Coordinates of C-alpha atoms and ligand atoms in Angstrom, one line a residue:
X52 CA 109.5 171.3 117.6
X53 CA 110.7 171.0 121.2
X54 CA 112.2 167.9 122.5
X55 CA 108.9 166.7 124.4
X56 CA 107.3 166.6 121.1
X57 CA 109.9 164.9 119.3
X58 CA 109.9 162.1 122.0
X59 CA 106.2 162.0 121.9
X60 CA 106.0 161.4 118.0
X61 CA 108.7 158.8 118.5
X62 CA 106.3 157.1 121.0
X63 CA 103.2 157.5 118.9
X64 CA 105.0 155.8 116.2
X65 CA 106.3 153.0 118.4
X66 CA 102.6 152.6 119.7
X67 CA 101.2 152.0 116.3
X68 CA 103.7 149.2 115.7
X69 CA 102.8 147.7 119.0
X70 CA 99.1 147.9 118.3
X71 CA 99.9 145.8 114.9
X72 CA 101.8 143.4 117.0
X73 CA 99.4 143.2 119.8
X74 CA 96.4 142.3 117.3
X75 CA 98.9 139.6 115.7
X76 CA 99.8 138.2 119.1
X77 CA 96.1 138.3 120.4
X78 CA 95.2 136.3 117.2
X79 CA 97.6 133.8 117.9
X80 CA 96.5 133.5 121.3
X81 CA 92.8 133.1 120.3
X82 CA 93.9 130.2 118.0
X83 CA 95.9 128.6 120.8
X84 CA 92.7 129.2 122.8
X85 CA 90.6 127.3 120.3
X86 CA 93.2 124.6 119.9
X87 CA 93.2 124.3 123.8
X88 CA 89.5 123.7 124.0
X89 CA 89.4 121.0 121.1
X90 CA 92.0 119.2 122.8
X91 CA 91.0 119.4 126.6
X92 CA 93.6 121.7 127.6
X93 CA 93.5 124.5 130.4
X94 CA 94.0 128.1 129.4
X95 CA 96.7 128.9 132.0
X96 CA 100.1 127.2 131.4
X97 CA 102.3 128.5 134.2
X98 CA 105.3 126.8 132.8
X99 CA 105.0 128.6 129.3
X100 CA 104.4 131.8 131.0
X101 CA 107.5 131.6 133.1
X102 CA 109.5 130.5 129.8
X103 CA 107.9 133.5 128.0
X104 CA 109.1 136.0 130.8
X105 CA 112.7 134.4 131.1
X106 CA 113.1 134.9 127.2
X107 CA 111.9 138.4 127.2
X108 CA 114.3 139.3 130.0
X109 CA 117.1 137.6 128.2
X110 CA 116.3 139.3 124.8
X111 CA 116.8 142.7 126.6
X112 CA 119.7 145.1 125.9
X113 CA 119.3 147.3 129.0
X114 CA 119.2 144.6 132.0
X115 CA 117.7 147.6 134.0
X116 CA 114.5 147.1 132.4
X117 CA 114.1 143.4 133.6
X118 CA 111.4 144.1 136.4
X119 CA 109.7 146.4 134.0
X120 CA 109.6 144.0 131.2
X121 CA 108.6 141.1 133.6
X122 CA 105.5 143.2 134.5
X123 CA 104.8 144.2 131.2
X124 CA 104.6 140.4 130.0
X125 CA 102.9 139.4 133.3
X126 CA 100.1 141.9 132.4
X127 CA 100.0 140.9 128.6
X128 CA 99.4 137.1 129.0
X129 CA 96.8 137.8 131.9
X130 CA 95.0 139.9 129.1
X131 CA 95.8 137.0 126.4
X132 CA 94.4 134.6 129.0
X133 CA 91.2 136.6 129.4
X134 CA 90.8 136.9 125.6
X135 CA 91.0 133.3 125.3
X136 CA 88.6 132.5 128.1
X137 CA 86.1 135.1 126.6
X138 CA 86.3 133.5 123.4
X139 CA 85.9 130.2 124.7
X140 CA 82.5 128.5 124.0
X141 CA 82.4 126.2 127.0
X142 CA 84.1 128.3 129.5
X143 CA 83.2 127.3 133.4
X144 CA 82.0 130.7 134.8
X145 CA 83.2 130.8 138.3
X146 CA 81.8 133.5 140.7
X147 CA 84.4 134.6 143.4
X148 CA 84.9 137.1 146.1
X149 CA 86.7 140.5 144.8
X150 CA 88.2 141.6 141.7
X151 CA 91.2 140.7 139.8
X152 CA 94.3 140.8 142.2
X153 CA 92.3 139.6 145.2
X154 CA 93.4 136.4 146.9
X155 CA 90.3 134.6 146.0
X156 CA 91.1 135.6 142.3
X157 CA 94.5 133.9 143.0
X158 CA 92.7 130.6 144.3
X159 CA 90.4 130.6 141.1
X160 CA 93.5 130.9 138.9
X161 CA 95.1 128.0 140.9
X162 CA 91.9 125.8 140.8
X163 CA 91.6 126.7 137.1
X164 CA 94.9 125.0 136.2
X165 CA 92.9 121.5 136.4
X166 CA 89.8 122.9 134.4
X167 CA 89.6 123.8 130.5
X168 CA 88.5 127.5 130.1
X169 CA 87.3 129.5 132.9
X170 CA 85.6 132.7 133.0
X171 CA 86.1 134.4 136.7
X172 CA 83.2 136.8 137.6
X173 CA 84.1 138.9 140.4
X174 CA 81.7 140.0 143.2
X175 CA 81.8 143.0 145.7
X176 CA 80.5 140.8 148.6
X177 CA 80.4 137.4 149.7
X178 CA 76.8 137.3 149.5
X179 CA 76.8 138.5 145.9
X180 CA 79.0 135.3 144.9
X181 CA 76.3 133.0 146.7
X182 CA 73.4 135.0 144.6
X183 CA 75.1 134.8 141.5
X184 CA 75.5 131.2 141.6
X185 CA 71.9 131.1 142.9
X186 CA 70.7 133.0 139.8
X187 CA 72.7 130.9 137.5
X188 CA 74.9 133.6 136.9
X189 CA 77.9 131.2 137.4
X190 CA 78.7 127.4 137.3
X191 CA 80.9 127.4 140.5
X192 CA 81.7 129.7 143.2
X193 CA 84.9 130.2 145.0
X194 CA 84.8 131.9 148.4
X195 CA 87.6 132.2 151.4
X196 CA 86.5 130.1 154.2
X197 CA 89.0 129.8 157.1
X198 CA 92.5 131.6 157.8
X199 CA 95.4 130.1 159.8
X200 CA 95.9 133.0 161.4
X201 CA 92.3 134.6 162.1
X202 CA 90.3 131.6 161.7
X203 CA 86.7 131.3 160.2
X204 CA 85.5 133.8 157.7
X205 CA 82.4 134.0 159.8
X206 CA 79.8 135.4 157.2
X207 CA 80.4 132.7 154.7
X208 CA 79.6 130.1 157.5
X209 CA 76.3 131.8 158.0
X210 CA 76.0 132.0 154.2
X211 CA 76.5 128.2 153.9
X212 CA 73.3 127.5 156.3
X213 CA 71.3 130.3 154.3
X214 CA 72.0 129.0 150.7
X215 CA 71.7 125.3 149.8
X216 CA 75.2 124.7 147.9
X217 CA 77.6 121.8 148.2
X218 CA 81.4 122.2 148.8
X219 CA 83.0 120.4 145.7
X220 CA 86.7 121.0 146.6
X221 CA 89.0 123.3 148.5
X222 CA 91.9 125.4 147.7
X223 CA 94.9 126.2 150.2
X224 CA 96.9 129.7 149.5
X225 CA 99.8 131.1 151.2
X226 CA 98.8 134.8 151.8
X227 CA 101.4 137.5 152.2
X228 CA 100.0 140.7 153.0
X229 CA 102.0 144.0 151.7
X230 CA 101.7 147.6 152.3
X231 CA 101.3 149.3 149.1
X232 CA 101.0 153.0 148.0
X233 CA 100.8 155.2 144.7
X234 CA 104.1 155.3 143.0
X235 CA 106.4 157.9 144.6
X236 CA 104.6 157.9 148.0
X237 CA 107.2 157.2 151.0
X238 CA 106.3 154.9 153.9
X239 CA 106.5 157.9 156.7
X240 CA 103.8 159.7 154.8
X241 CA 101.3 156.8 155.6
X242 CA 98.8 157.6 158.1
X243 CA 95.7 155.5 156.9
X244 CA 95.4 151.8 155.5
X245 CA 92.6 150.1 153.9
X246 CA 91.8 146.6 153.7
X247 CA 89.5 143.7 154.1
X248 CA 89.0 143.2 157.8
X249 CA 90.6 139.8 157.7
X250 CA 93.8 141.5 156.3
X251 CA 93.6 144.0 158.8
X252 CA 93.4 141.3 161.7
X253 CA 96.3 139.3 160.2
X254 CA 98.6 142.5 160.1
X255 CA 97.4 143.8 163.6
X256 CA 100.9 144.1 165.0
X257 CA 102.3 145.9 162.2
X258 CA 99.4 148.4 162.2
X259 CA 99.7 149.2 165.7
X260 CA 103.5 149.4 165.7
X261 CA 103.1 152.0 163.0
X262 CA 100.1 153.7 164.5
X263 CA 98.1 153.5 161.4
X264 CA 94.4 154.3 161.1
X265 CA 92.8 150.9 159.7
X266 CA 89.7 151.4 157.6
X267 CA 87.9 148.3 156.8
X268 CA 87.2 147.9 153.1
X269 CA 85.2 145.3 151.0
X270 CA 88.3 143.4 149.7
X271 CA 92.0 143.5 149.6
X272 CA 92.1 144.1 145.8
X273 CA 89.5 146.8 145.8
X274 CA 91.4 148.6 148.7
X275 CA 94.3 148.4 146.6
X276 CA 92.3 149.9 143.6
X277 CA 90.8 152.7 145.8
X278 CA 94.4 153.9 146.8
X279 CA 95.5 154.1 143.1
X280 CA 92.4 156.1 142.1
X281 CA 92.6 158.5 145.2
X282 CA 94.3 161.8 145.1
X283 CA 95.6 161.5 148.8
X284 CA 99.2 160.5 149.2
X285 CA 98.8 159.6 153.0
X286 CA 96.8 156.3 152.5
X287 CA 98.2 152.8 151.5
X288 CA 96.4 149.2 151.1
X289 CA 97.2 146.0 152.4
X290 CA 96.9 143.5 149.8
X291 CA 98.8 140.6 147.9
X292 CA 101.5 141.0 145.3
X293 CA 99.6 140.9 142.1
X294 CA 96.9 143.6 143.3
X295 CA 100.2 145.9 143.5
X296 CA 101.0 145.0 140.0
X297 CA 97.7 145.1 138.5
X298 CA 96.8 148.4 140.0
X299 CA 100.4 149.9 139.7
X300 CA 101.2 150.4 143.3
X301 CA 104.7 150.3 144.9
X302 CA 104.9 147.8 147.8
X303 CA 106.2 150.0 150.7
X304 CA 106.7 147.0 153.1
X305 CA 106.6 143.5 152.1
X306 CA 105.0 140.2 154.3
X307 CA 103.6 142.6 157.0
X308 CA 101.2 140.0 158.4
X309 CA 101.9 138.9 162.1
X310 CA 102.1 135.2 161.4
X311 CA 104.5 134.6 158.3
X312 CA 103.0 131.2 157.7
X313 CA 99.7 132.5 156.8
X314 CA 97.3 130.3 154.7
X315 CA 93.8 130.7 153.8
X316 CA 91.6 127.9 152.7
X317 CA 89.0 128.6 150.0
X318 CA 86.2 126.5 149.2
X319 CA 84.6 125.5 145.7
X320 CA 80.6 125.7 145.8
X321 CA 78.4 123.9 143.2
X322 CA 74.6 124.1 143.1
X323 CA 74.6 120.2 142.6
X324 CA 76.1 117.3 144.4
X325 CA 78.5 115.4 142.1
X326 CA 79.9 112.1 143.2
X327 CA 83.7 112.1 143.5
X328 CA 85.2 108.6 144.1
X329 CA 88.3 110.3 145.3
X330 CA 86.5 112.5 148.0
X331 CA 87.6 111.4 151.3
X332 CA 86.4 114.3 153.4
X333 CA 82.7 115.4 154.2
X334 CA 81.1 118.4 155.6
X335 CA 77.9 119.1 157.6
X336 CA 76.2 121.7 160.0
X337 CA 74.5 120.4 163.0
X338 CA 72.0 121.7 165.3
X339 CA 71.1 120.0 168.7
X340 CA 68.5 120.4 171.1
X341 CA 70.0 122.1 174.3
X342 CA 70.0 119.4 176.7
X343 CA 72.8 117.4 178.7
X344 CA 75.0 114.9 176.5
X345 CA 73.7 115.9 173.1
X346 CA 77.1 116.9 171.6
X347 CA 78.6 113.8 173.3
X348 CA 76.0 111.7 171.7
X349 CA 76.6 113.3 168.2
X350 CA 80.3 112.6 168.4
X351 CA 79.5 108.9 169.7
X352 CA 77.5 108.3 166.5
X353 CA 80.7 108.8 164.3
X354 CA 83.2 107.0 167.0
X355 CA 80.8 103.9 167.0
X356 CA 81.1 104.1 162.8
X357 CA 84.9 104.3 163.2
X358 CA 84.8 107.5 161.7
X359 CA 87.5 110.3 162.4
X360 CA 85.6 113.5 163.1
X361 CA 88.3 116.2 161.9
X362 CA 86.7 119.3 162.9
X363 CA 83.7 120.9 165.2
X364 CA 83.4 124.6 164.9
X365 CA 80.5 126.3 166.7
X366 CA 78.7 129.3 165.1
X367 CA 75.9 131.4 166.7
X368 CA 72.4 130.2 165.7
X369 CA 70.9 133.1 164.4
X370 CA 67.3 131.9 164.7
X371 CA 67.7 131.3 168.3
X372 CA 70.0 133.6 170.3
X373 CA 72.7 131.9 172.5
X374 CA 72.1 128.5 170.7
X375 CA 74.8 127.2 168.5
X376 CA 75.4 125.2 165.2
X377 CA 78.2 123.0 164.8
X378 CA 80.2 122.8 161.7
X379 CA 81.8 119.4 161.2
X380 CA 84.2 117.6 159.0
X381 CA 84.4 113.9 159.1
X382 CA 86.6 111.4 157.0
X383 CA 85.4 109.0 154.4
X384 CA 83.5 108.8 151.1
X385 CA 79.6 109.1 151.0
X386 CA 79.4 105.8 149.4
X387 CA 81.2 104.2 152.4
X388 CA 78.6 101.8 154.4
X389 CA 80.0 103.4 157.7
X390 CA 79.5 107.1 156.5
X391 CA 76.1 106.3 155.2
X392 CA 75.2 104.9 158.4
X393 CA 76.6 107.9 160.5
X394 CA 74.9 110.5 158.4
X395 CA 71.6 108.7 158.6
X396 CA 71.9 108.5 162.2
X397 CA 73.1 111.9 162.6
X398 CA 70.1 113.2 160.5
X399 CA 67.6 111.3 162.8
X400 CA 69.1 112.4 165.8
X401 CA 69.9 116.1 165.3
X402 CA 67.3 118.8 165.5
X403 CA 68.8 119.9 162.0
X404 CA 71.3 118.3 160.0
X405 CA 72.5 119.7 156.6
X406 CA 75.0 117.7 154.6
X407 CA 77.4 120.3 152.8
X408 CA 79.5 118.1 150.6
X409 CA 82.2 115.3 150.1
X410 CA 85.4 116.4 148.4
X411 CA 88.9 115.7 148.4
X412 CA 91.0 116.9 151.4
X413 CA 93.7 119.2 150.3
X414 CA 96.6 120.4 152.3
X415 CA 98.7 123.7 152.7
X416 CA 101.2 121.8 150.6
X417 CA 99.0 120.9 147.7
Ligands
LIG799 C1 98.9 131.7 124.7 C2 98.9 130.7 125.8 O1 98.0 130.9 126.7 C3 98.2 131.5 128.0 C4 99.1 132.7 127.6 C5 100.1 132.9 127.1 C6 100.8 133.9 126.4 O2 100.1 134.9 126.4 O3 101.8 134.0 126.1 C7 101.2 131.9 127.9 C8 100.7 130.8 128.5 C9 99.2 130.5 128.7 O4 99.2 130.7 130.0 C10 99.8 129.6 125.5 O5 99.6 128.6 126.1 O6 101.0 129.7 124.7

């Protein structure tokens, strides 16, 4: 028996033991999942995960293995969380854009800290997310809405007009894009980068400086997966850190977005309108007749009710070329007298007025 066979035999023995321990660990995770369900606790416990990783690293004899151990435990706990959610009877199904490792997936994780069990269901396109919610394949949906560097995620604005869903919450996430490629690939070998068009725009300076050919792809995490599965060694993806971990890619250049303070706002959508006494922000989409002073009159309705209008964004009205729809946000709870009045008056005044929801305003620090 040569050395290679001997090492492999050792690994086979270790794997057998690891499978036994893995099964035992998962059984305990399942019990913990049941306990959480009975006691109304969320599956994810970030503090506990941090402690598990620190303990594992501290138990190492060879400290050089620390980053690999972290990776190993992060992945194992992700699997353990998924197992708990898959086994939960009352998990909230959340449709989201992308696959594990996408920024929207991260937003789902952040949102699910406040929920019991969550089953994230990935979708390849933003419209697939809307369709899944429409066809009862999900209870809620999470979708990117606006980025602090590149602005509106335009197709989502259009989909909000096409489908009748309500915005139930918002989630802010700091977004850092990294250049990542298969293990062993050097940065100067890269000629082509793949990513979502939003990520490509966020990293435009970096792409131009390096002379890369940028190819738009469905999603950041899907581009990372594509690179990991490709035979080519001159391609890379622009995606987040967790995509690099999940798809086993090396980060060749970190934080390559032009604006380092780069945030994305995600929205949580629901089919039904739930009243929320803490809600202090309203969204609506309005279209007006193309006549002098119409926008002024709309704004005046809110001013006369003493309501702060916090956003106006115009988007092309696809049914009427070169006419526009106005996406507005305004302060207050829908049960406030002045908010009710303003909404009633705006509905009467506008050519079309679609109320999009009443939810708690969050900030990039929340
Ligand atoms: C198993 C638990 O659930 C999750 C999974 C963990 C794990 O696999 O170790 C740790 C924390 C939780 O995010 C737990 O809460 O202990």
